[in-house]
Coordinates of C-alpha atoms in Angstrom, one line a residue:
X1224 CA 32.6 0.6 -55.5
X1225 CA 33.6 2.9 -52.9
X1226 CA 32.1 3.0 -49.8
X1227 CA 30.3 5.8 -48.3
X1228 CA 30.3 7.1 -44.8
X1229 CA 27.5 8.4 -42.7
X1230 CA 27.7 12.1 -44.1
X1231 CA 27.7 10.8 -48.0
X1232 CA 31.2 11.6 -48.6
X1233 CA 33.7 8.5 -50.0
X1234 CA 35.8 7.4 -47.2
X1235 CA 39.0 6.5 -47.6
X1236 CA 40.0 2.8 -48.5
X1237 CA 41.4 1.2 -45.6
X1238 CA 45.1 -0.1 -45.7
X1239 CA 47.0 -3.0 -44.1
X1240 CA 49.2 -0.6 -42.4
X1241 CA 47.6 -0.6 -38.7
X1242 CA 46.7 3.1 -37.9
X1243 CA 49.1 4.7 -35.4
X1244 CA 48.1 5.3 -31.9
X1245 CA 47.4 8.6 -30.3
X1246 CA 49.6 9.2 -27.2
X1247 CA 46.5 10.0 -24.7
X1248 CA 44.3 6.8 -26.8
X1249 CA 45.7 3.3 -25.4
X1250 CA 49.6 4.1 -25.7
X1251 CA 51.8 4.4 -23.4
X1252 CA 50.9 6.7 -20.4
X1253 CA 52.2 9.0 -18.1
X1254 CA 53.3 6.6 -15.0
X1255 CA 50.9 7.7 -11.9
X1256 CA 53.0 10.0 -9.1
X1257 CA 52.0 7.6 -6.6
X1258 CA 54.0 5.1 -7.9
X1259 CA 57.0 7.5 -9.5
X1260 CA 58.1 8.6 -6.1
X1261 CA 58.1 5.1 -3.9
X1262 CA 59.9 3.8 -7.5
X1263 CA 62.5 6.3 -7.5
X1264 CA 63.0 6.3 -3.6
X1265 CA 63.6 2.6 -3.9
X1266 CA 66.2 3.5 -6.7
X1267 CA 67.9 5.7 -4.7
X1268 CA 67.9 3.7 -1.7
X1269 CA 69.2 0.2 -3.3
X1270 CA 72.3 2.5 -4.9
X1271 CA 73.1 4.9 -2.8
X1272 CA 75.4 2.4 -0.4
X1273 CA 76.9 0.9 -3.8
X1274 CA 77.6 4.8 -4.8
X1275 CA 79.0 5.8 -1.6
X1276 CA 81.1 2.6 -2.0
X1277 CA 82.8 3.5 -5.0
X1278 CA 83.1 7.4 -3.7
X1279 CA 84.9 6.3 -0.7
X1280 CA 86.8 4.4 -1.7
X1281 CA 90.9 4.6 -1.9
X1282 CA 91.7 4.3 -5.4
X1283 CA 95.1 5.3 -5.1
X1284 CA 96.0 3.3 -2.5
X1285 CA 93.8 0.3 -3.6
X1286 CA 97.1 -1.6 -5.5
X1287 CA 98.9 -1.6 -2.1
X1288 CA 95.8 -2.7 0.0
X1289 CA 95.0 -5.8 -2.6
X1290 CA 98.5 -6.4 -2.8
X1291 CA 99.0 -7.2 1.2
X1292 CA 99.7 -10.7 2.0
X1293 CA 96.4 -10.7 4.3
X1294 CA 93.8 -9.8 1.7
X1295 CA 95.9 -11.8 -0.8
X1296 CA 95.8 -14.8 1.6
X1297 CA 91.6 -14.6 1.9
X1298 CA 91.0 -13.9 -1.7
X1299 CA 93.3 -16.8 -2.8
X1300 CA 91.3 -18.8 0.2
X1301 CA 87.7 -17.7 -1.3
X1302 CA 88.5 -18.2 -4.3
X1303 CA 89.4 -21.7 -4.3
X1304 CA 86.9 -22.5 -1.3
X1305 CA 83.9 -21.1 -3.6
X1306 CA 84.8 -23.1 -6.5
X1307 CA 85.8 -26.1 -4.1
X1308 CA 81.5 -25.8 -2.7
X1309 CA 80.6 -25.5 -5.9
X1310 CA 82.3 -28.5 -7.5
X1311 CA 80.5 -30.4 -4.6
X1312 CA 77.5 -29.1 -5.4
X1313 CA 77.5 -30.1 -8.9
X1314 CA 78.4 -33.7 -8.1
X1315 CA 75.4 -33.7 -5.6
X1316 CA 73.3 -31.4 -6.3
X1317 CA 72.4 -32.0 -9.6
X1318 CA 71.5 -36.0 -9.1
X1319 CA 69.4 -34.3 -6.4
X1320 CA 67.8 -31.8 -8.8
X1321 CA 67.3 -34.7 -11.3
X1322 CA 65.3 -37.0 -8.5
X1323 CA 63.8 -34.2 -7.7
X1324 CA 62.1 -33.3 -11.6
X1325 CA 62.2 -36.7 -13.1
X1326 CA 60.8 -39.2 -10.2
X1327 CA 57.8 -39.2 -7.9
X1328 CA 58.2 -40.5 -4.7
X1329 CA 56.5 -40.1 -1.0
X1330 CA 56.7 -37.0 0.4
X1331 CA 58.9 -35.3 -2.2
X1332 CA 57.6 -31.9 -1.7
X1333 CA 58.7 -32.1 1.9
X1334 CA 62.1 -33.0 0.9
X1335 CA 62.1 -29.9 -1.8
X1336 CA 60.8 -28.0 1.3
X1337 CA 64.0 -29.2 3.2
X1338 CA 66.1 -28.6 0.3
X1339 CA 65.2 -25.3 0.2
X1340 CA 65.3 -24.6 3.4
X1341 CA 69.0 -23.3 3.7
X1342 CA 67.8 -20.3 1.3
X1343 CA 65.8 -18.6 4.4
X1344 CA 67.6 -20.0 7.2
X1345 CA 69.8 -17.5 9.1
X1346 CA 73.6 -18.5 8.2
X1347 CA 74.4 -18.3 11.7
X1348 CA 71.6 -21.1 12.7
X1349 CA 73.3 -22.9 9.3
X1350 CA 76.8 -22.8 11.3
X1351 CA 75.1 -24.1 14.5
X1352 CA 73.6 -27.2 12.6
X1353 CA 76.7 -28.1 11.1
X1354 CA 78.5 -28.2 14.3
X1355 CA 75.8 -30.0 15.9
X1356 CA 76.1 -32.5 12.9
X1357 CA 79.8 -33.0 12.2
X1358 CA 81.7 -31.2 15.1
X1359 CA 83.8 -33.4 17.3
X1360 CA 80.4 -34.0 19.1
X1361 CA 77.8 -34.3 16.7
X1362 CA 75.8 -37.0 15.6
X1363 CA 78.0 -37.8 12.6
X1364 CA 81.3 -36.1 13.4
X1365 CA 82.4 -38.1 16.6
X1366 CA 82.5 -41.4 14.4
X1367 CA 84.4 -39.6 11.9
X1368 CA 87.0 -38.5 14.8
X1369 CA 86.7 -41.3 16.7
X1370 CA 87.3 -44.4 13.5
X1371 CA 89.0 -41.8 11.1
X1372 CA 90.6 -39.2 12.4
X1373 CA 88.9 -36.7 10.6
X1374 CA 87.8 -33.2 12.2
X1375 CA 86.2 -30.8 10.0
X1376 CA 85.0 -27.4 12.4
X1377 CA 87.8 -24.9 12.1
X1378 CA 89.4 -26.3 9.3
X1379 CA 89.4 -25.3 5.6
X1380 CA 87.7 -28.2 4.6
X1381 CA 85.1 -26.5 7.0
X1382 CA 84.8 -23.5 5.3
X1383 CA 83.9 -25.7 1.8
X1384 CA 81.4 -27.4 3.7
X1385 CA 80.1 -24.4 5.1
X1386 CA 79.9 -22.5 1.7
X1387 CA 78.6 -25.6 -0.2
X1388 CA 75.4 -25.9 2.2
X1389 CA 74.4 -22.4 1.6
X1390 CA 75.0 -22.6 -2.0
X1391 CA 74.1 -25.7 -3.1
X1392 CA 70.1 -24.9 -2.9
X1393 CA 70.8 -22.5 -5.5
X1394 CA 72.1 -24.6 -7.5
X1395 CA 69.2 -28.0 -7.4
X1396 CA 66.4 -25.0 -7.7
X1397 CA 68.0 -24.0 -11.0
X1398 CA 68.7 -27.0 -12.6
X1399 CA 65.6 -29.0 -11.6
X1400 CA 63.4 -25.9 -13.0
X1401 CA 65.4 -26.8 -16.5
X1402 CA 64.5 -30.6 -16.2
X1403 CA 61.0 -29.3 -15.5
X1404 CA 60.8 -27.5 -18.9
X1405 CA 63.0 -30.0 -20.4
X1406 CA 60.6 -32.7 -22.8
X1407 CA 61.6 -36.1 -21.2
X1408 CA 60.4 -37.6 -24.8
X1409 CA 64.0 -37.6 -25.1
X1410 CA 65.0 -39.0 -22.5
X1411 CA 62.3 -41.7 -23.3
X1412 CA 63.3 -42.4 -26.9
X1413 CA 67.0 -43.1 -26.0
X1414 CA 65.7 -45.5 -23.3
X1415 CA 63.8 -47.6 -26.1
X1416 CA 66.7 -47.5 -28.4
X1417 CA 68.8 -49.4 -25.8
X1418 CA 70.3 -47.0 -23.4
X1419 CA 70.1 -47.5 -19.6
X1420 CA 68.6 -44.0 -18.0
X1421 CA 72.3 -43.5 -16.9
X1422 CA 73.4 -43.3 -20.5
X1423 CA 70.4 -41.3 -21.4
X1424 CA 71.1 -38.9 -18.5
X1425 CA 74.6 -38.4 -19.5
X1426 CA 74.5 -37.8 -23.2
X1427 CA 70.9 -36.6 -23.6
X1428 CA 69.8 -34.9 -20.4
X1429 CA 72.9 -33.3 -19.3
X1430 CA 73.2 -31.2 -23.0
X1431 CA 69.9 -30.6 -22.5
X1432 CA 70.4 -28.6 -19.4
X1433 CA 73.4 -28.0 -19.8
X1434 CA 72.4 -23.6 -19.6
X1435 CA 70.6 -24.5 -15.9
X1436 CA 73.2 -25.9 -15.0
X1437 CA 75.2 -23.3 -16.5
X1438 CA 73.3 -20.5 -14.5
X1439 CA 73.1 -22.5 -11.2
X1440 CA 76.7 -22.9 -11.0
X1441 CA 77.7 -19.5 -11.2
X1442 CA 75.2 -18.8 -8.4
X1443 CA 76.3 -21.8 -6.1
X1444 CA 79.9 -19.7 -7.0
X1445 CA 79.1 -16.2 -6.1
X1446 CA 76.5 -17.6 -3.1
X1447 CA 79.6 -19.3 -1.7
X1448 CA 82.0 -16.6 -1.9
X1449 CA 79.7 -14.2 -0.1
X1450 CA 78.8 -16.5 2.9
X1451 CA 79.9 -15.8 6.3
X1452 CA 77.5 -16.2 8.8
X1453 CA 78.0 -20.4 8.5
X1454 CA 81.4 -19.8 7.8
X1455 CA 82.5 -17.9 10.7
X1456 CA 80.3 -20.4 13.1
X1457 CA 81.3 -23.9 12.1
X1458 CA 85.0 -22.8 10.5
X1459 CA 86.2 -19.8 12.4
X1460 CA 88.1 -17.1 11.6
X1461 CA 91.9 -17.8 11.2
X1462 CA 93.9 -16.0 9.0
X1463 CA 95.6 -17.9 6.5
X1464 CA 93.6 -21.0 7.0
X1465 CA 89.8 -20.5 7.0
X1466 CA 89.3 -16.4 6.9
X1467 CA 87.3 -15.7 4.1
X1468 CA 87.3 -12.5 2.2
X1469 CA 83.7 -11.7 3.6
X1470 CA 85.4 -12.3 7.2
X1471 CA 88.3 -10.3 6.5
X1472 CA 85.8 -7.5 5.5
X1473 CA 84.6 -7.8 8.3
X1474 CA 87.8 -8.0 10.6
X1475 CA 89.4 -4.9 8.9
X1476 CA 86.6 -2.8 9.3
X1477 CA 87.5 -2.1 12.9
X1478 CA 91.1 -1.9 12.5
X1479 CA 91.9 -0.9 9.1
X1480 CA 88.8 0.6 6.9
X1481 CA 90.8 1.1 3.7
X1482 CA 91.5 -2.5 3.5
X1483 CA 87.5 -3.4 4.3
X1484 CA 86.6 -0.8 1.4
X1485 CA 89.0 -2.4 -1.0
X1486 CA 87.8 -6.4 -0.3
X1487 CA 84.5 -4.9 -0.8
X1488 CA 85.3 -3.2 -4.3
X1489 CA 86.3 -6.7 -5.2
X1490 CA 83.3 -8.9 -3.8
X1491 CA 81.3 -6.3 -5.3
X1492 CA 83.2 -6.9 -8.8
X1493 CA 82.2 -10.5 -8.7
X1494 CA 79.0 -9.5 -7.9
X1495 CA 78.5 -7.6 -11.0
X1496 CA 80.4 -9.7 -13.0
X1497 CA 77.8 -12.7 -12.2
X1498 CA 74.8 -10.4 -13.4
X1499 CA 76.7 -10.2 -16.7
X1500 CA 76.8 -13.9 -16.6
X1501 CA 73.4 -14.4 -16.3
X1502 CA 71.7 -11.5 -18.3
X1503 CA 71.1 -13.6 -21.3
X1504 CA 69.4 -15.7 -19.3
X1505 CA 67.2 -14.0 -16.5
X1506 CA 68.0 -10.0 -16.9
X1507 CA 66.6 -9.9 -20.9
X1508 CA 63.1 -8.4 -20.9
X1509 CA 60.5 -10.3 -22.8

């Protein structure tokens, strides 16, 4: 039987098909003034410097100016200095990131604290540290002068170990956040089977996370070819053998601004090619 509405009349058999939304009646709304105008004026504001970048800049002379031996010198020096930190922070960082996840000892959210402290710690205060800590005078660096030999400020070892403490947080917080979401059942049932957690670690765990760790090296990379504030403190600035591309930026902005522009197209290249990198895994919308 059909029903019947309030007035008598038959009303009209209702369908699975949802009934469409009016515009004004719970869908999606116009978006208030106040917020349009701080929204777009934060817009404008984050790409206007990127704009004027790429308006500024010397395209046609842009071939010559990458192809001088002194930007060619510090972008073969970042390059291999950023994937030298970042190689070092893989073999260290991600132990740490596993101790970190998958153990519980005494104050182990002081030590996250402390590894996470490099992320809002000027770079220049980084640089001091490191000099204070393994310059010819520091606490560890006079023993490695005085029985080895070895001095590391103002060298381009420096500059790895310079880029590799800034970068290497990036790294453990990405990588122990995938352990964290990663089920250690796994981990668990290969331990019962026979496997020491080594084993377990190395051919269950580590495919596991193998995306985190995926993700966090590409940040430890592009972290470490942007530093300079660490750099420039505990390595210097010498051409050839510790200036950076960051530091030549910097240098050839008071002598030659073309150059600076052109370094700057490229660090800001390898800035957007790392976003590409990582859209699939933090820049998709749920």
């Amino acid at each position: 039987m059909t029903p019947l509405d309030e007035s008598g009349v038959a009303a009209a058999p209702r369908t699975g098909r949802p009934r469409r939304r009016r515009a004004g009646a719970g869908g999606r709304r116009g978006v208030p003034l106040p917020l349009l105008l701080p929204g777009l004026l934060a817009l404008a504001f984050l790409l206007l410097p990127l704009l004027a970048l790429l308006v500024r800049a010397p395209w046609r002379s842009l071939p010559e100016q990458l192809g001088s031996t002194e930007v060619w010198q510090a972008l073969q020096l970042s390059l291999l200095s950023a994937t030298a930190a970042t190689a070092v922070s893989l073999v260290l960082g991600v132990p740490l990131a596993w101790l970190l996840a998958r153990t519980d000892f005494p104050g182990r959210g002081l030590v996250r604290a402390l590894v996470t402290l490099p992320l809002v710690l000027p770079p220049v205060v980084g640089g001091v540290a490191l000099l204070l800590a393994l310059g010819r005078n520091g606490i560890v660096g006079r023993w490695l002068d005085a029985w080895f030999g070895i001095t590391l400020p103002f060298t381009t070892t420096g500059v790895v170990i310079a880029e590799a403490f800034v970068a290497m947080p990036f790294l453990v917080i990405s990588v122990e956040g995938t352990l964290r979401a990663a089920d250690p059942r796994y981990e668990e049932a290969a331990t019962t089977l026979g496997a020491s957690r080594f084993t377990a670690f190395r051919r269950v765990t580590l495919p596991l996370i193998a995306p985190g760790i995926a993700a966090g090296a590409v940040l430890a990379w592009a972290r470490a070819l942007g530093e300079f504030g660490a750099t420039i403190t505990f390595a210097g600035n010498f051409p050839g053998r510790t200036q950076t591309m960051p530091l030549s930026v910097y240098l050839a902005l008071q002598n030659d601004p073309e150059a600076a522009i052109a370094l700057s197209l490229v660090l800001l290249a390898v800035s957007i090619a790392v976003l590409a990198a990582l859209r699939d895994r933090w820049m998709t919308a749920p």
